[in-house]
Coordinates of C-alpha atoms and ligand atoms in Angstrom, one line a residue:
S1 CA 84.9 59.0 66.5
K2 CA 85.2 55.4 67.6
N3 CA 83.4 56.2 70.9
H4 CA 80.4 57.6 69.2
P5 CA 77.4 55.5 70.1
F6 CA 76.4 55.1 66.5
Y7 CA 79.9 53.8 65.6
R8 CA 79.8 51.3 68.4
L9 CA 76.4 50.1 67.4
T10 CA 77.3 49.5 63.8
F11 CA 80.5 47.9 64.9
F12 CA 78.7 45.4 67.0
A13 CA 76.0 44.9 64.4
Q14 CA 78.7 44.2 61.9
A15 CA 80.6 41.8 64.1
E16 CA 77.3 40.0 64.9
H17 CA 76.5 39.8 61.2
Q18 CA 79.9 38.4 60.5
R19 CA 79.5 35.8 63.2
M20 CA 76.1 34.8 61.8
L21 CA 77.5 34.4 58.3
K22 CA 80.3 32.3 59.6
E23 CA 77.9 30.1 61.5
K24 CA 75.6 29.7 58.5
D25 CA 78.6 28.7 56.4
M26 CA 79.7 26.1 59.0
E27 CA 76.2 24.8 59.2
N28 CA 76.0 24.4 55.4
R29 CA 79.4 22.7 55.2
M30 CA 79.7 20.5 58.3
E31 CA 78.1 17.3 57.1
E32 CA 80.1 17.4 53.8
A33 CA 83.2 18.2 55.7
L34 CA 82.7 15.1 57.9
T35 CA 82.2 12.9 54.8
N36 CA 85.3 14.4 53.1
R37 CA 87.4 13.7 56.1
E38 CA 88.2 17.4 56.6
F39 CA 88.2 16.9 60.4
V40 CA 91.7 15.7 61.4
V41 CA 92.6 14.3 64.8
Y42 CA 95.8 15.6 66.4
F43 CA 97.4 14.1 69.4
Q44 CA 99.1 15.8 72.3
P45 CA 101.4 13.5 74.4
K46 CA 101.4 13.2 78.2
I47 CA 104.5 12.3 80.1
E48 CA 104.9 10.8 83.5
L49 CA 107.1 13.1 85.6
K50 CA 108.7 10.3 87.7
S51 CA 110.0 8.3 84.7
N52 CA 110.0 11.0 82.0
R53 CA 108.2 8.6 79.7
Y54 CA 105.3 9.0 77.4
V55 CA 102.3 7.5 79.1
G56 CA 99.4 8.7 77.0
G57 CA 97.9 11.3 74.7
E58 CA 94.8 13.4 74.1
A59 CA 93.0 13.4 70.8
L60 CA 92.2 17.0 69.7
V61 CA 90.3 17.8 66.5
R62 CA 91.1 20.4 63.9
W63 CA 89.2 21.3 60.7
L64 CA 91.4 21.2 57.6
N65 CA 89.2 23.4 55.4
P66 CA 90.2 23.4 51.7
Q67 CA 89.8 27.2 51.5
K68 CA 90.7 28.4 55.0
G69 CA 93.4 25.9 56.0
L70 CA 93.7 24.5 59.5
I71 CA 90.9 25.9 61.8
P72 CA 91.4 25.5 65.6
P73 CA 88.6 23.8 67.6
D74 CA 87.8 27.0 69.6
E75 CA 86.4 28.4 66.3
F76 CA 83.9 25.6 65.6
I77 CA 83.4 23.4 68.7
P78 CA 81.2 26.0 70.6
F79 CA 78.9 26.3 67.6
F80 CA 78.7 22.5 67.1
E81 CA 77.8 22.2 70.8
E82 CA 74.9 24.6 70.2
N83 CA 73.6 22.9 67.1
G84 CA 74.2 19.3 68.2
F85 CA 76.6 18.4 65.5
I86 CA 79.3 17.8 68.2
I87 CA 77.7 14.4 69.0
K88 CA 78.6 13.2 65.5
L89 CA 82.0 14.9 65.5
D90 CA 83.0 13.4 68.9
L91 CA 82.0 9.9 67.7
Y92 CA 84.0 10.5 64.5
V93 CA 87.1 11.5 66.6
F94 CA 86.5 8.5 68.8
E95 CA 86.4 6.1 65.7
C96 CA 89.6 7.6 64.4
V97 CA 91.3 7.0 67.8
C98 CA 90.1 3.4 67.8
Q99 CA 91.4 2.9 64.2
H100 CA 94.8 4.1 65.2
I101 CA 95.0 2.0 68.4
R102 CA 94.0 -1.0 66.3
I103 CA 96.8 -0.3 63.9
W104 CA 99.3 0.0 66.7
L105 CA 98.2 -3.2 68.3
D106 CA 98.4 -5.0 65.0
A107 CA 102.0 -3.7 64.6
K108 CA 102.8 -5.2 68.0
L109 CA 103.4 -1.8 69.5
T110 CA 102.2 -1.1 73.0
P111 CA 99.9 1.9 72.7
A112 CA 99.6 4.3 75.6
P113 CA 96.0 5.2 76.6
I114 CA 94.4 7.9 74.5
S115 CA 91.8 10.3 75.9
V116 CA 88.9 11.9 74.0
N117 CA 86.7 14.8 74.9
L118 CA 83.1 14.2 75.6
S119 CA 80.8 17.2 75.1
R120 CA 77.9 17.9 77.4
A121 CA 75.4 17.4 74.6
H122 CA 75.9 13.7 74.8
L123 CA 74.6 13.5 78.4
N124 CA 71.1 14.4 77.3
N125 CA 70.8 10.9 75.8
P126 CA 70.5 8.1 78.4
H127 CA 72.1 5.8 75.8
F128 CA 75.0 8.1 75.0
L129 CA 77.7 5.5 75.6
D130 CA 76.2 2.7 73.4
N131 CA 77.7 4.1 70.2
Y132 CA 81.1 4.4 71.9
I133 CA 81.0 0.8 73.1
L134 CA 79.9 -0.4 69.6
I135 CA 82.9 1.4 68.0
Q136 CA 85.3 0.2 70.6
Q137 CA 84.1 -3.4 70.0
K138 CA 84.2 -3.0 66.3
Y139 CA 88.0 -2.3 66.5
N140 CA 88.5 -4.7 69.3
V141 CA 90.2 -2.1 71.4
P142 CA 90.8 -3.0 75.1
P143 CA 88.8 -0.5 77.0
H144 CA 91.6 0.4 79.4
L145 CA 93.3 2.1 76.5
I146 CA 90.5 4.6 76.3
E147 CA 90.1 7.6 78.6
I148 CA 87.0 9.8 78.4
E149 CA 87.4 13.5 79.5
I150 CA 84.4 15.4 80.9
T151 CA 84.7 19.0 81.7
E152 CA 84.4 20.5 85.1
S153 CA 81.9 23.0 84.0
L154 CA 79.3 20.2 83.7
L155 CA 79.3 19.7 87.5
S156 CA 77.6 23.0 88.1
E157 CA 74.8 22.1 85.8
N158 CA 73.7 18.6 86.7
L159 CA 75.7 16.7 89.2
E160 CA 73.4 13.7 89.3
T161 CA 73.7 13.2 85.5
V162 CA 77.5 13.5 85.7
I163 CA 77.7 10.9 88.5
W164 CA 75.5 8.6 86.5
A165 CA 77.6 9.1 83.3
I166 CA 80.9 8.4 85.1
D167 CA 79.4 5.1 86.3
K168 CA 78.5 4.2 82.7
I169 CA 81.9 5.1 81.5
H170 CA 83.5 2.9 84.2
N171 CA 81.1 0.0 83.6
A172 CA 82.3 -0.1 80.0
G173 CA 85.9 -0.4 81.3
F174 CA 87.0 3.1 80.2
T175 CA 89.0 5.4 82.3
C176 CA 87.4 8.8 83.2
S177 CA 89.0 12.1 83.8
L178 CA 87.8 15.5 84.9
D179 CA 89.1 18.2 82.5
D180 CA 89.7 21.9 83.2
F181 CA 89.7 21.3 87.0
G182 CA 89.9 24.6 88.9
S183 CA 88.6 26.7 86.0
G184 CA 86.0 28.0 88.4
Y185 CA 82.8 26.0 88.2
S186 CA 82.9 23.3 90.9
S187 CA 83.3 23.5 94.6
L188 CA 85.8 21.3 96.2
N189 CA 83.2 19.3 98.1
M190 CA 81.8 18.1 94.8
L191 CA 84.9 16.0 94.4
S192 CA 83.8 13.7 97.2
S193 CA 80.9 12.5 95.0
I194 CA 82.8 12.6 91.7
N195 CA 84.5 9.2 91.2
V196 CA 86.9 10.0 88.4
D197 CA 90.3 8.4 87.9
V198 CA 92.2 11.4 86.8
I199 CA 92.1 15.1 87.5
K200 CA 93.4 17.5 84.8
L201 CA 94.5 20.8 86.4
D202 CA 93.3 23.6 84.2
R203 CA 96.0 25.5 82.3
A204 CA 95.0 28.7 84.0
F205 CA 97.2 27.5 86.9
F206 CA 100.3 27.7 84.8
K207 CA 100.0 31.3 83.4
S208 CA 103.1 32.5 85.2
L209 CA 106.1 30.6 83.8
D210 CA 108.5 31.3 86.6
M211 CA 106.4 29.8 89.4
E212 CA 107.8 32.5 91.7
N213 CA 104.5 33.4 93.4
D214 CA 104.3 31.6 96.7
R215 CA 100.5 31.7 96.8
E216 CA 100.1 30.2 93.3
R217 CA 102.5 27.4 94.2
A218 CA 100.6 26.7 97.5
I219 CA 97.3 26.4 95.6
I220 CA 98.7 24.0 93.0
E221 CA 100.5 21.9 95.7
T222 CA 97.3 21.7 97.8
I223 CA 95.2 20.5 94.9
I224 CA 97.7 17.8 94.0
D225 CA 97.9 16.7 97.6
M226 CA 94.1 16.6 97.9
T227 CA 93.6 14.6 94.6
K228 CA 96.2 12.1 95.8
R229 CA 94.3 11.6 99.1
L230 CA 91.3 10.9 97.0
K231 CA 93.3 8.3 95.1
M232 CA 93.1 10.1 91.8
R233 CA 95.9 10.7 89.4
T234 CA 96.8 14.2 88.3
V235 CA 97.7 15.7 85.0
S236 CA 98.9 19.3 84.8
E237 CA 97.8 20.9 81.6
G238 CA 99.3 23.8 79.7
V239 CA 102.8 23.5 81.2
E240 CA 105.2 25.6 79.1
S241 CA 108.4 26.1 81.1
G242 CA 111.1 24.0 82.6
L243 CA 110.7 25.7 85.9
Q244 CA 107.1 24.6 86.0
L245 CA 108.1 21.1 85.2
E246 CA 110.7 21.1 88.0
F247 CA 108.2 22.5 90.5
L248 CA 105.6 19.9 89.5
K249 CA 108.2 17.1 90.1
T250 CA 109.0 18.3 93.6
I251 CA 105.3 18.3 94.6
D252 CA 104.7 14.8 93.1
C253 CA 102.3 15.6 90.3
D254 CA 101.9 12.4 88.2
M255 CA 101.7 13.6 84.6
V256 CA 102.2 16.7 82.4
Q257 CA 100.6 17.7 79.1
G258 CA 101.8 20.9 77.6
Y259 CA 104.0 22.7 75.1
V260 CA 107.1 22.1 77.2
V261 CA 106.7 18.5 76.1
S262 CA 104.9 19.0 72.8
K263 CA 102.1 20.8 71.0
P264 CA 99.3 18.6 69.6
V265 CA 100.7 17.0 66.5
P266 CA 99.5 14.8 63.5
V267 CA 99.3 11.1 64.2
N268 CA 102.5 10.2 62.4
E269 CA 104.6 12.6 64.5
F270 CA 102.8 11.4 67.6
E271 CA 103.8 7.8 66.7
K272 CA 107.4 8.8 66.3
M273 CA 107.5 10.3 69.7
I274 CA 105.7 7.7 71.7
F275 CA 107.1 4.6 70.1
K276 CA 110.7 5.9 69.6
E277 CA 111.8 4.9 73.1
R278 CA 110.1 1.5 72.9
G279 CA 111.7 0.6 69.5
Ligands
C2E1 P1 90.9 21.0 76.2 O1 90.2 19.7 76.2 O2 91.1 21.7 77.5 O3 92.3 20.7 75.5 C1 93.5 21.2 75.8 C2 93.8 22.5 75.0 O4 95.0 23.2 75.6 C3 94.2 22.2 73.6 O5 93.8 23.2 72.8 C4 95.8 22.2 73.7 O6 96.4 22.5 72.4 C5 96.0 23.4 74.6 N1 97.3 23.3 75.2 C6 97.9 22.2 75.7 N2 99.1 22.5 76.3 C7 99.3 23.9 76.1 C8 100.3 24.8 76.5 O7 101.3 24.5 77.0 N3 100.1 26.1 76.2 C9 98.9 26.5 75.5 N4 98.8 27.8 75.3 N5 97.9 25.7 75.2 C10 98.1 24.4 75.5 P2 93.0 23.0 71.4 O8 93.5 21.7 70.7 O9 92.9 24.2 70.6 O10 91.5 22.6 71.9 C11 90.7 23.6 72.5 C12 89.5 22.9 73.1 O11 88.6 22.5 72.1 C13 89.8 21.7 74.0 O12 90.2 22.1 75.3 C14 88.4 21.1 74.0 O13 87.6 21.7 75.0 C15 87.9 21.4 72.6 N6 88.1 20.2 71.8 C16 89.1 19.8 71.0 N7 88.9 18.7 70.4 C17 87.7 18.3 70.8 C18 86.9 17.1 70.4 O14 87.2 16.2 69.6 N8 85.6 17.0 71.0 C19 85.2 18.0 71.9 N9 84.0 17.9 72.4 N10 85.9 19.1 72.2 C20 87.2 19.2 71.7
CA2 CA1 90.4 17.9 77.2
CA3 CA1 87.8 21.7 77.7
CA4 CA1 91.6 21.1 79.6

């Protein structure tokens, strides 16, 4: 039966074996995939609730594998974080973003700021930002159009390094946001030493679509209130329903990023959305 210890053992051994094969395959193919431009940057728009306008977007990578089709980041980012390839991939994503912003600027469009995810692996290198600055300068992109997202889970590991990294990010003129806030790693008092511009509320807060639970609402409202007092802007992530949107409006959340606005889309669709209303 399936509960027999031997069955369970072979099941796990097989699953483990499958995972190893998959990782070996990724390891063998990653460099070539980068050269062949198999990694594609999608964009998810952010809207400002007050005005209902597009005010930015997040760059999210996908792997367009010739055999396997579009692979979501959760299937390769964790492995690339382990083997270090994420550093190259993040820089590649950043270069794609700068290229697009340059195209928009040249077309006399007013681009909204774009955020990119910065993996923890970068922070082991004291010069981690140098390559970002070189790329930003190569495309002559005004740094305020770039936002760098660091994840909350970093705070529990090395607060000093994160504080130092945020300083570097600010000195380069980039905006800095704290991603996945409230996902469980940081304590609130860490926020007093974390000088970010934007807090992104983790999408776990928006699991119930109807927003009928008083306690859940109270927690979201309190976080938004607190971040405002700390002079930070707030983005609610993973918002899927109109009821959530209405609630967030009433409690003065600044921005929303979620399927209720749009899923992450290829660049040409993103351009249509954000430049439509500006002509
Ligand atoms: P993240 O940085 O928290 O990005 C937000 C994720 O939430 C995206 O998943 C987005 O598609 C998803 N999302 C947004 N709104 C909704 C919604 O309303 N409902 C649901 N169900 N999901 C929503 P995605 O694109 O699959 O990315 C997953 C994670 O992979 C990202 O989470 C980020 O941690 C990582 N990632 C993606 N691109 C990059 C990258 O270029 N570099 C690094 N280091 N990590 C990346
Ligand atoms: Ca993010
Ligand atoms: Ca994340
Ligand atoms: Ca997030």
